[in-house]
Coordinates of C-alpha atoms in Angstrom, one line a residue:
Chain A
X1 CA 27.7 -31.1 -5.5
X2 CA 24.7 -33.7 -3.9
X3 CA 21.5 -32.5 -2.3
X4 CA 22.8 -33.8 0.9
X5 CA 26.2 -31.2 0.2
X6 CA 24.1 -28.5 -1.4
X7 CA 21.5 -28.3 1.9
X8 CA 24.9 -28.1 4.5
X9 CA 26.4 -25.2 2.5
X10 CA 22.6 -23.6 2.8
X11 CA 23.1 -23.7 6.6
X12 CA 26.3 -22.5 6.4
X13 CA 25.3 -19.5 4.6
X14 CA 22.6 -18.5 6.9
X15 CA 23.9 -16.1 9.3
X16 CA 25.6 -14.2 6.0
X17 CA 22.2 -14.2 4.3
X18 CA 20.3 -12.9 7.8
X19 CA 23.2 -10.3 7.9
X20 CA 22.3 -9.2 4.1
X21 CA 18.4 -9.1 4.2
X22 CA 18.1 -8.5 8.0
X23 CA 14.9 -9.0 9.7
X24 CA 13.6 -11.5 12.2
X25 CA 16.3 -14.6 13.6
X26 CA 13.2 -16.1 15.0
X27 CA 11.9 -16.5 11.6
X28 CA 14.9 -19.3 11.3
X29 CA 13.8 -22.6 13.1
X30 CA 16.8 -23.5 14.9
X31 CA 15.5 -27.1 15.6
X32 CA 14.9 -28.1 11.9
X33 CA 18.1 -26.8 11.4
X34 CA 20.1 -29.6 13.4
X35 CA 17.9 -32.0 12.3
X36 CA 19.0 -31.6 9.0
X37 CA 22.3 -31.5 10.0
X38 CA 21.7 -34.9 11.6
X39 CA 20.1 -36.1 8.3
X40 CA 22.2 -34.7 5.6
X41 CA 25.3 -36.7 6.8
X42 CA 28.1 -37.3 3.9
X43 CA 29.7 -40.5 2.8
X44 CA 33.1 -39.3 3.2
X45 CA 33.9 -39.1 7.0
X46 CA 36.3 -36.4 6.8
X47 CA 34.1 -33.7 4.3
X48 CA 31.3 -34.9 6.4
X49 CA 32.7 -33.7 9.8
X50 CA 34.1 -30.7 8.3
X51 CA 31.0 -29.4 6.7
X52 CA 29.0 -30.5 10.0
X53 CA 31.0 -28.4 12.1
X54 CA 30.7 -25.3 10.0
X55 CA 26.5 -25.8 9.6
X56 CA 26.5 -26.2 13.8
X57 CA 29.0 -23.2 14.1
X58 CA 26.5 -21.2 12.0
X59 CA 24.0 -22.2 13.7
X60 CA 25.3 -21.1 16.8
X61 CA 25.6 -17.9 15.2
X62 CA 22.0 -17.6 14.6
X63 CA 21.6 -18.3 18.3
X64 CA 23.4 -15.5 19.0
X65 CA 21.8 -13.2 17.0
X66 CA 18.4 -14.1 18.4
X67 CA 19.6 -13.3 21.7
X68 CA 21.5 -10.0 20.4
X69 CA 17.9 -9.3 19.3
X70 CA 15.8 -9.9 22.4
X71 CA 18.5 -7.9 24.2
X72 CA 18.1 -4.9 21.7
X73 CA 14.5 -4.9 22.0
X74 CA 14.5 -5.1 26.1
X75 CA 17.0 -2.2 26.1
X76 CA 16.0 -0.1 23.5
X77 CA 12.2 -0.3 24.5
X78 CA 12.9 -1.3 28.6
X79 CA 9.7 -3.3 28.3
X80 CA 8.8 -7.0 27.0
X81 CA 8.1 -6.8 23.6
X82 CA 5.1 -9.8 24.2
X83 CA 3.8 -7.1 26.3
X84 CA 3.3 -4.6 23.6
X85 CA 2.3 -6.8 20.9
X86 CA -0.7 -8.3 23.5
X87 CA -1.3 -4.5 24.0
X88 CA -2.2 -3.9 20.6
X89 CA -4.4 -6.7 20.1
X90 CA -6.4 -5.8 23.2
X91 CA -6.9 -2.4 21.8
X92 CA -9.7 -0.9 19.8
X93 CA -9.6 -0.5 16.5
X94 CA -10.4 3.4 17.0
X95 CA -7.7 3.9 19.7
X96 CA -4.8 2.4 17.5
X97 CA -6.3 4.8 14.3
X98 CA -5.9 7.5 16.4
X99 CA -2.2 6.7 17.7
X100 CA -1.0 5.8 14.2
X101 CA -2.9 8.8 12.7
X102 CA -1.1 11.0 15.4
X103 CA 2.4 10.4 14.3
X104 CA 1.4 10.1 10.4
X105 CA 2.5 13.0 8.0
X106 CA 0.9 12.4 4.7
X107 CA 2.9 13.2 0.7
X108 CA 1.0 15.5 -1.0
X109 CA 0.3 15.4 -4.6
X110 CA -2.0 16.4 -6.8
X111 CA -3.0 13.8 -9.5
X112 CA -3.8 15.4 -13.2
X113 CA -5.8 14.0 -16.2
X114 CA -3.6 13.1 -19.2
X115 CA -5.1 14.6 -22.7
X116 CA -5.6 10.5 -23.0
X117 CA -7.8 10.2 -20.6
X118 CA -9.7 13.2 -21.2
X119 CA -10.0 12.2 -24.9
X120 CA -11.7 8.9 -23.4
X121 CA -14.2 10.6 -21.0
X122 CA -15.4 12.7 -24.0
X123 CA -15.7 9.6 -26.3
X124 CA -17.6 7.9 -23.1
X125 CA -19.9 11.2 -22.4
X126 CA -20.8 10.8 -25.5
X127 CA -22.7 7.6 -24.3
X128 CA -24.6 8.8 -21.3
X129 CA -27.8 10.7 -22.1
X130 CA -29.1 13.8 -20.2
X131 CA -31.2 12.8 -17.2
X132 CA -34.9 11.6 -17.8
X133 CA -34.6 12.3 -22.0
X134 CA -35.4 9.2 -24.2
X135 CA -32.2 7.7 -25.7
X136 CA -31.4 8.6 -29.2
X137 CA -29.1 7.2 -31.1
X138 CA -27.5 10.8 -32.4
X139 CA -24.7 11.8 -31.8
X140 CA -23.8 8.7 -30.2
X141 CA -23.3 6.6 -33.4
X142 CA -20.2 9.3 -34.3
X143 CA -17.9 7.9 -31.2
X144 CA -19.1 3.9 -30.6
X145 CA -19.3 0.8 -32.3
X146 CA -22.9 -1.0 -33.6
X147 CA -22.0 -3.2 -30.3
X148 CA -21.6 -0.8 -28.4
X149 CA -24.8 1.3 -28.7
X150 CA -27.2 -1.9 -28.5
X151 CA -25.8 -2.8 -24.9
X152 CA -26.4 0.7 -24.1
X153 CA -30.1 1.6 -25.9
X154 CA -31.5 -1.8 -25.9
X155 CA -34.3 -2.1 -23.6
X156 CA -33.6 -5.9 -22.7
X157 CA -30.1 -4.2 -21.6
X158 CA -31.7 -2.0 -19.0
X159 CA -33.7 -4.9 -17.5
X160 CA -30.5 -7.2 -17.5
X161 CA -29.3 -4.1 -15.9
X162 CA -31.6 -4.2 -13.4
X163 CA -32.0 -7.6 -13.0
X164 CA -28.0 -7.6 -12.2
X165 CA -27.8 -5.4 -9.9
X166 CA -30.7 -6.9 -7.9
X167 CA -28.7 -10.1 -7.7
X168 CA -25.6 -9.4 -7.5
X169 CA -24.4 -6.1 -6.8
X170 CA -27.2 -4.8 -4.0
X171 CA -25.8 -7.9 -1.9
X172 CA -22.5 -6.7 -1.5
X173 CA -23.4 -3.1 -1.3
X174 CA -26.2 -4.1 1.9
X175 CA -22.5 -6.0 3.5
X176 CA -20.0 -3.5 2.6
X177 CA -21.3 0.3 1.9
X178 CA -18.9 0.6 -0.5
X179 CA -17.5 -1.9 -3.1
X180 CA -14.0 -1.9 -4.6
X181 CA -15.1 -1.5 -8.6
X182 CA -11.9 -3.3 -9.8
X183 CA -12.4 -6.5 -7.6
X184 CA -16.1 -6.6 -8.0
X185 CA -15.8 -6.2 -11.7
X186 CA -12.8 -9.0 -12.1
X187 CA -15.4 -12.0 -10.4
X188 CA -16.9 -11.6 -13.3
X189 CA -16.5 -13.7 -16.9
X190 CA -18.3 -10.6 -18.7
X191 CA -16.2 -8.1 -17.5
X192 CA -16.9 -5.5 -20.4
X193 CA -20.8 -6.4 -20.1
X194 CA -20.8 -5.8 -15.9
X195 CA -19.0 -2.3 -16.6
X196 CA -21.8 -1.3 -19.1
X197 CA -24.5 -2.6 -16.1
X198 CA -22.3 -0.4 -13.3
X199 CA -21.7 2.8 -15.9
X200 CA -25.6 2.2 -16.7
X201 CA -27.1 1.6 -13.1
X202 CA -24.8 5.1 -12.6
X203 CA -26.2 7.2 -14.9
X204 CA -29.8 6.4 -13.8
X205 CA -28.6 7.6 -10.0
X206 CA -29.3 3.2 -9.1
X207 CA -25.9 3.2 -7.5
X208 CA -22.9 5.7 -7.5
X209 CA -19.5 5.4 -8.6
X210 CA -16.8 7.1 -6.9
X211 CA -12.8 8.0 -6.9
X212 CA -10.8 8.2 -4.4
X213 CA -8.4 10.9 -5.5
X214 CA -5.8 10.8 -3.2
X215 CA -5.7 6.3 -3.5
X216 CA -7.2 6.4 -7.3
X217 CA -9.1 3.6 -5.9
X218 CA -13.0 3.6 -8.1
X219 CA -15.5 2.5 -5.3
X220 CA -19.4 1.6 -6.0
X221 CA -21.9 2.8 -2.9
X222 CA -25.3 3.3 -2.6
X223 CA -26.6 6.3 -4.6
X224 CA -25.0 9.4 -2.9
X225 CA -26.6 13.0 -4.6
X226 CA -25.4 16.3 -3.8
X227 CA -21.9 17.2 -4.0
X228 CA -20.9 13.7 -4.2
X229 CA -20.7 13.1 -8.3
X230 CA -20.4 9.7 -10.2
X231 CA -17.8 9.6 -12.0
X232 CA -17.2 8.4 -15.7
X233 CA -14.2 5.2 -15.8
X234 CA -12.7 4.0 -18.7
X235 CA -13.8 0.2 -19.5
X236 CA -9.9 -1.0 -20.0
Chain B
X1 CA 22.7 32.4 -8.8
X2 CA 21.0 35.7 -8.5
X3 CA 18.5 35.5 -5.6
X4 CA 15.1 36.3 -7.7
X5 CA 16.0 33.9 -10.1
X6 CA 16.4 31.3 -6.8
X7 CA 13.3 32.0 -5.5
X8 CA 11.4 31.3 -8.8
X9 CA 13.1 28.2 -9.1
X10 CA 12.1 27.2 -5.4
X11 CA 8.2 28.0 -6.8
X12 CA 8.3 26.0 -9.6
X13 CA 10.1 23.1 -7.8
X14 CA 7.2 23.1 -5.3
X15 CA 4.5 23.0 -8.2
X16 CA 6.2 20.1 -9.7
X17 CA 6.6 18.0 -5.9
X18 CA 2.9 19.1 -5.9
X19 CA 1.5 17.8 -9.0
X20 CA 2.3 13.9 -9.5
X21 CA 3.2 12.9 -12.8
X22 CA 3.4 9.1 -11.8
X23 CA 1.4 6.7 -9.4
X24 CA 3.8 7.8 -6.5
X25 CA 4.0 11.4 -5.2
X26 CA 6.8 13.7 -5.8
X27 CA 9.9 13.5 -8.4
X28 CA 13.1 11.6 -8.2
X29 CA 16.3 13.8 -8.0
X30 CA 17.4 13.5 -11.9
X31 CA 14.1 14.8 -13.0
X32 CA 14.1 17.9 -10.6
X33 CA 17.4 18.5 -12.0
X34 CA 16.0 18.0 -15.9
X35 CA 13.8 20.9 -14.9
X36 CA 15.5 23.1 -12.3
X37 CA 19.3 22.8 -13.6
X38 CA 22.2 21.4 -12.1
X39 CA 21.9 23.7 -9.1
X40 CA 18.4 22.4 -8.1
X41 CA 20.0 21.1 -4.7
X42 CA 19.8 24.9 -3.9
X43 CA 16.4 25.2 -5.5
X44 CA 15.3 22.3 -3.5
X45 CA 16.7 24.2 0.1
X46 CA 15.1 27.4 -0.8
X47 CA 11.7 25.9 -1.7
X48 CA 12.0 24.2 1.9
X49 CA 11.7 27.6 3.3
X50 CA 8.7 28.5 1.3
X51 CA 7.2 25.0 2.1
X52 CA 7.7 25.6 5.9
X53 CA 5.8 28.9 5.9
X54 CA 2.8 26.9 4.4
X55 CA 2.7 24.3 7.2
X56 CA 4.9 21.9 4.6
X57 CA 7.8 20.0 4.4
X58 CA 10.3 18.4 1.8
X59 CA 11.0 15.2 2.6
X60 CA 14.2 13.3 0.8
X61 CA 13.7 9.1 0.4
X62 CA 16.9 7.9 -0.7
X63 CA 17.2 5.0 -3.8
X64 CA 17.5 1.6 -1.1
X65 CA 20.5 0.6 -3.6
X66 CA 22.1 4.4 -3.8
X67 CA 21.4 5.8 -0.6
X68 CA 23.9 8.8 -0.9
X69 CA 22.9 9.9 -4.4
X70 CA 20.5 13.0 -4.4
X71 CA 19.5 12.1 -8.2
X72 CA 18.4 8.3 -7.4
X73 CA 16.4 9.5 -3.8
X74 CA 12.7 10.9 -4.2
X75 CA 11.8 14.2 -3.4
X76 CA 8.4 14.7 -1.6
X77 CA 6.2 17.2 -1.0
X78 CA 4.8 16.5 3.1
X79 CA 2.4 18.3 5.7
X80 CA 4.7 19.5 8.6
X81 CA 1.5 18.5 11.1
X82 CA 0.2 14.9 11.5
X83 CA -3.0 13.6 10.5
X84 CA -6.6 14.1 12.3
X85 CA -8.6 10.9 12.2
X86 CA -11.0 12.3 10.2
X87 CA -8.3 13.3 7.3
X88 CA -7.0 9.6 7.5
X89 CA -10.3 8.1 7.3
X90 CA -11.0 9.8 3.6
X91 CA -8.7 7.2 2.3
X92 CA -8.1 4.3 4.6
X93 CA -10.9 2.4 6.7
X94 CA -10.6 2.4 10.5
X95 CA -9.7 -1.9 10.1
X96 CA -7.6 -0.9 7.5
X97 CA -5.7 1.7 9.5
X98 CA -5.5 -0.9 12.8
X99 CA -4.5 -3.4 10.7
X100 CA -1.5 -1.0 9.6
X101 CA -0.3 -0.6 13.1
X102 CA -0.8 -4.1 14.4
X103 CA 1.5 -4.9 11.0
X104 CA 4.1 -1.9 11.9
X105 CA 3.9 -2.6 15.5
X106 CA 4.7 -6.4 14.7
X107 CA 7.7 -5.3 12.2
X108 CA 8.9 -2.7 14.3
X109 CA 9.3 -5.4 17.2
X110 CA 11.3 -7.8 15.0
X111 CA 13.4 -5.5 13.7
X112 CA 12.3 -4.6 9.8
X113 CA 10.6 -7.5 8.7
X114 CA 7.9 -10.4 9.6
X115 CA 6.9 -13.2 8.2
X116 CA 3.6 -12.9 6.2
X117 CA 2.3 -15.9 7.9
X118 CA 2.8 -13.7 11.1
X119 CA 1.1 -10.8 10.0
X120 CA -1.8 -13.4 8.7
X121 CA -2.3 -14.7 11.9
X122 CA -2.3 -11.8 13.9
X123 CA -4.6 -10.0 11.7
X124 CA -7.4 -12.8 11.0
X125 CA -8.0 -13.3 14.8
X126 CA -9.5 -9.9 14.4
X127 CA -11.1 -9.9 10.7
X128 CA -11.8 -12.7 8.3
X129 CA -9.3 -14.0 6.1
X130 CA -10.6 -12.3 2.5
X131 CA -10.7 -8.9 4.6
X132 CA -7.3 -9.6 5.6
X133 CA -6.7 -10.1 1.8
X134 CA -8.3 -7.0 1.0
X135 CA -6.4 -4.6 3.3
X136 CA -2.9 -6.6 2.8
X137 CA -3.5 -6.2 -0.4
X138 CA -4.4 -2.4 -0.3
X139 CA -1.8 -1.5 1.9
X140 CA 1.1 -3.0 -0.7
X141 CA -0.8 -0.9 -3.4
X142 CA -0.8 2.5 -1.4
X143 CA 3.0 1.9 -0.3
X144 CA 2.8 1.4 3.1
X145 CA 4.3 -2.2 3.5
X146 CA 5.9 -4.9 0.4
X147 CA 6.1 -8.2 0.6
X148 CA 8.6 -10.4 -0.9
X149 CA 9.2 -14.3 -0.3
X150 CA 6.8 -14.3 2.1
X151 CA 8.8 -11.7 4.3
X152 CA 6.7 -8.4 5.2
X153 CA 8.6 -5.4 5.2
X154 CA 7.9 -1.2 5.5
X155 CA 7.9 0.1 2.3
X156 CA 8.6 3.7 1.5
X157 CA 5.2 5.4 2.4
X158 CA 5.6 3.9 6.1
X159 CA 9.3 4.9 6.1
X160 CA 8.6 8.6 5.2
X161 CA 5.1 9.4 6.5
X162 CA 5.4 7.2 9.9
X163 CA 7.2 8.4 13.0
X164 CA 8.0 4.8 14.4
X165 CA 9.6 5.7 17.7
X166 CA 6.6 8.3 18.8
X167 CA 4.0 5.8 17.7
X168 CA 5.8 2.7 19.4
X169 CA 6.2 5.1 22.1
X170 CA 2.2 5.9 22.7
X171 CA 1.6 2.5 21.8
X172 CA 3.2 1.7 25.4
X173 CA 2.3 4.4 27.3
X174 CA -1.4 3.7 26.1
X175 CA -4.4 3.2 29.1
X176 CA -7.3 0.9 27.9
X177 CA -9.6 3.8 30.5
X178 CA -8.2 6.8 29.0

C-alpha cells in the first residue's frame, strides 16, 4: 500500500476511531480533510474513485457527528455552550473554587511509613545535630560515609550554604511562598549537593521544609515555627 | 455468615479503605477479597452502613477495560459531604483549583475530552505558560485529569470525587453580583 493509499484508508477510518476513543468531532478539521482527499489522488482511475468516495462518505459522517454534538449539548444544557465557557473565563478565580469545591467529595486515606523509610529517617537523624550544639562528629561517623560528614560539618559547607540560598533559593521563595522541593531541586546539576544545602538551611530554622500529606508533595517556604515541623526527606 | 462475624469484617474493611498502601487511595476488589474472603461483596455493603453513620461513603470505580468486574474496580473510602474552601485549599491552590474547572468545564462541554492545545490556550490567557505547566502537571499527578496524544481527558479522581452535572449546573446559574 503507497502513502497516497495509506492516508485515504486513514480518512476512512475516522468516524470508527472517533466512535472508539470518543471525545471532541471538532478536534477533526474537516477542511484538511478534503484537501487531502483532493491531493492523495490514485493512479488507477477506478481504486482512485472508489476510495475517494468512501474518505468523503466518512467525512460526511464526521459532519454529522459534529452536529449530533452541538445538538446534544443545546438540549441537554438548553443554553449555548460559548456562553458558558465565556462565563467561566469572566469569573474569579475564588468564585469558580468555591463552585467546584461545592460539588467535590474527597477519597480518604491515610498514608503510612514503610519500615524502609523509617530505617532512612533514623540513618538521616543521625545527621542533624540538636539545635545551637557544636557539631561533632560522634555518632554520626556510625551511619554516613567520609563524604558525607564533610558536606555536612565543614564550615566552607555552611557558608556555600548560605551563600546558596541567598542566590538562589530566597528568589523564588520572595515570588512563590512556597517552592515545589522536587522541581526546584531537579534545575540543578548538583542535585545531591542542593539537598544537603535545603536539609542544612532546614535544620538551622533558614527556611522550612514541608509535606503535604494528603498530595505527598515536599514544599520549601519561608521558616514557619510552631506546630508547623520541617520535615526530614530522603536524598533519592 | 453469622452477623458478628459480618460486622467485624465490615470494620476491618473500613481500616484497610482508610489506610493507603499505594500512591492511590483505597484497594482494588481482588485485594479486599485476599483479606476479607470471597464474601467481601457483603463485607463491603455492611461496612457502607458503618461508613454512612460517620458522615462516609464507599465509593466503587470500575477497571475502564472490565467495567462489570467487582475484583478489577477500586474500592474507596469518600466523605458523604462536599468540600469547604478552606479544606480544598490545604492541598490545591486557588489557580490551581480554577484552572481545574475551566479544564472540566471545557471537557464536560466537548463531551470527555479536549485537545491539550485547548486547555493551553484557555488556561495561559489567565496564568503564564510555566504555571500552566506546573498545575497541568500537578493535576495529572493528583488524578484529576490524563493526558494522552495530546487529548485531555477526566481521570479517575474527577470521575469519582466531582459531581459534573451540579457543578455545570451552578456554573450556569452563576451571577458575577452575587
Amino acid at each position: 500500500m503507497n502513502g497516497k493509499e495509506e492516508e485515504l484508508k486513514k480518512i476512512i477510518e475516522l468516524p470508527e476511531v472517533l466512535k472508539k476513543v470518543g471525545g471532541d468531532p471538532f478536534a477533526i478539521n474537516v477542511e484538511e480533510l478534503l484537501k487531502k482527499i483532493n491531493e492523495n489522488k490514485l493512479k488507477d482511475r477506478v481504486i482512485s474513485l472508489k476510495y475517494e468516495s468512501q474518505a468523503l462518505n466518512s467525512v460526511s459522517i464526521v459532519i454529522e457527528k459534529q452536529e449530533e454534538w452541538v445538538l446534544d449539548a443545546l438540549k441537554g444544557l438548553k443554553i449555548d455552550p460559548q456562553l458558558i465557557k465565556e462565563k467561566v473565563k469572566q469569573m474569579p478565580f475564588k468564585d469558580l473554587g468555591l463552585i467546584l469545591a461545592k460539588h467535590t467529595t474527597p477519597a480518604l486515606g491515610i498514608k503510612r511509613i514503610s519500615r524502609e523509610r523509617i530505617k532512612m529517617a533514623v540513618e538521616y537523624l543521625g545527621l542533624i545535630e540538636p539545635w545551637g550544639r557544636k557539631p561533632s562528629l560522634g555518632s554520626v561517623s556510625r551511619h554516613e560515609s567520609e563524604y558525607t560528614q564533610s558536606i555536612v560539618f565543614d564550615k566552607k559547607f555552611e557558608e556555600e550554604a548560605m551563600e546558596f540560598y541567598e542566590k538562589s533559593l530566597k528568589q523564588e521563595l520572595e515570588k512563590l511562598k512556597t517552592v515545589p522541593y522536587k522541581e526546584f531541586i531537579e534545575k540543578f546539576n548538583e542535585k545531591l549537593k542542593v539537598a544537603f544545602y535545603i536539609a542544612y538551611l532546614s535544620n538551622i530554622g533558614v527556611i522550612s521544609v514541608l509535606r503535604n500529606p494528603l498530595t505527598g508533595e515536599t514544599l520549601i517556604s519561608n521558616p514557619l515555627g510552631g506546630e508547623f515541623e520541617s520535615v526530614a526527606i530522603p536524598f533519592g | 455468615m453469622a452477623e458478628e462475624e459480618l460486622q467485624k469484617k465490615a470494620i476491618k474493611a473500613l481500616r484497610l479503605l482508610l489506610i493507603e498502601t499505594s500512591s492511590l487511595p483505597g484497594l482494588k476488589g481482588w485485594e479486599l477479597k485476599k483479606h476479607l474472603g470471597k464474601d467481601y461483596l457483603e463485607a463491603i455493603k455492611v461496612a457502607s452502613l458503618e461508613a454512612d453513620r460517620l458522615g462516609m461513603k464507599i465509593a466503587i470505580i470500575p477497571d475502564d477495560e472490565a467495567p462489570k468486574d467487582f475484583e478489577k474496580a477500586r474500592f474507596v473510602l469518600m466523605t458523604k459531604e462536599p468540600l469547604s474552601e478552606a479544606d480544598y485549599s490545604r492541598w490545591l491552590r486557588i489557580e490551581e483549583i480554577a484552572s481545574l474547572a475551566m479544564i472540566l468545564v471545557e471537557i464536560s462541554l466537548r463531551g470527555g475530552s479536549v485537545p491539550l492545545e485547548v486547555v493551553m490556550r484557555i488556561l495561559t490567557e489567565k496564568l503564564p505558560r510555566w504555571r500552566v505547566n506546573q498545575i497541568i502537571a500537578k493535576l495529572e499527578r493528583l488524578g484529576y485529569i490524563k493526558e494522552e496524544n495530546g487529548i485531555v481527558f477526566k481521570d479517575w479522581r474527577s470521575k469519582v470525587e466531582i459531581d459534573e452535572t451540579g457543578f455545570i449546573k451552578d456554573i450556569i446559574l452563576y451571577r458575577q453580583d452575587k
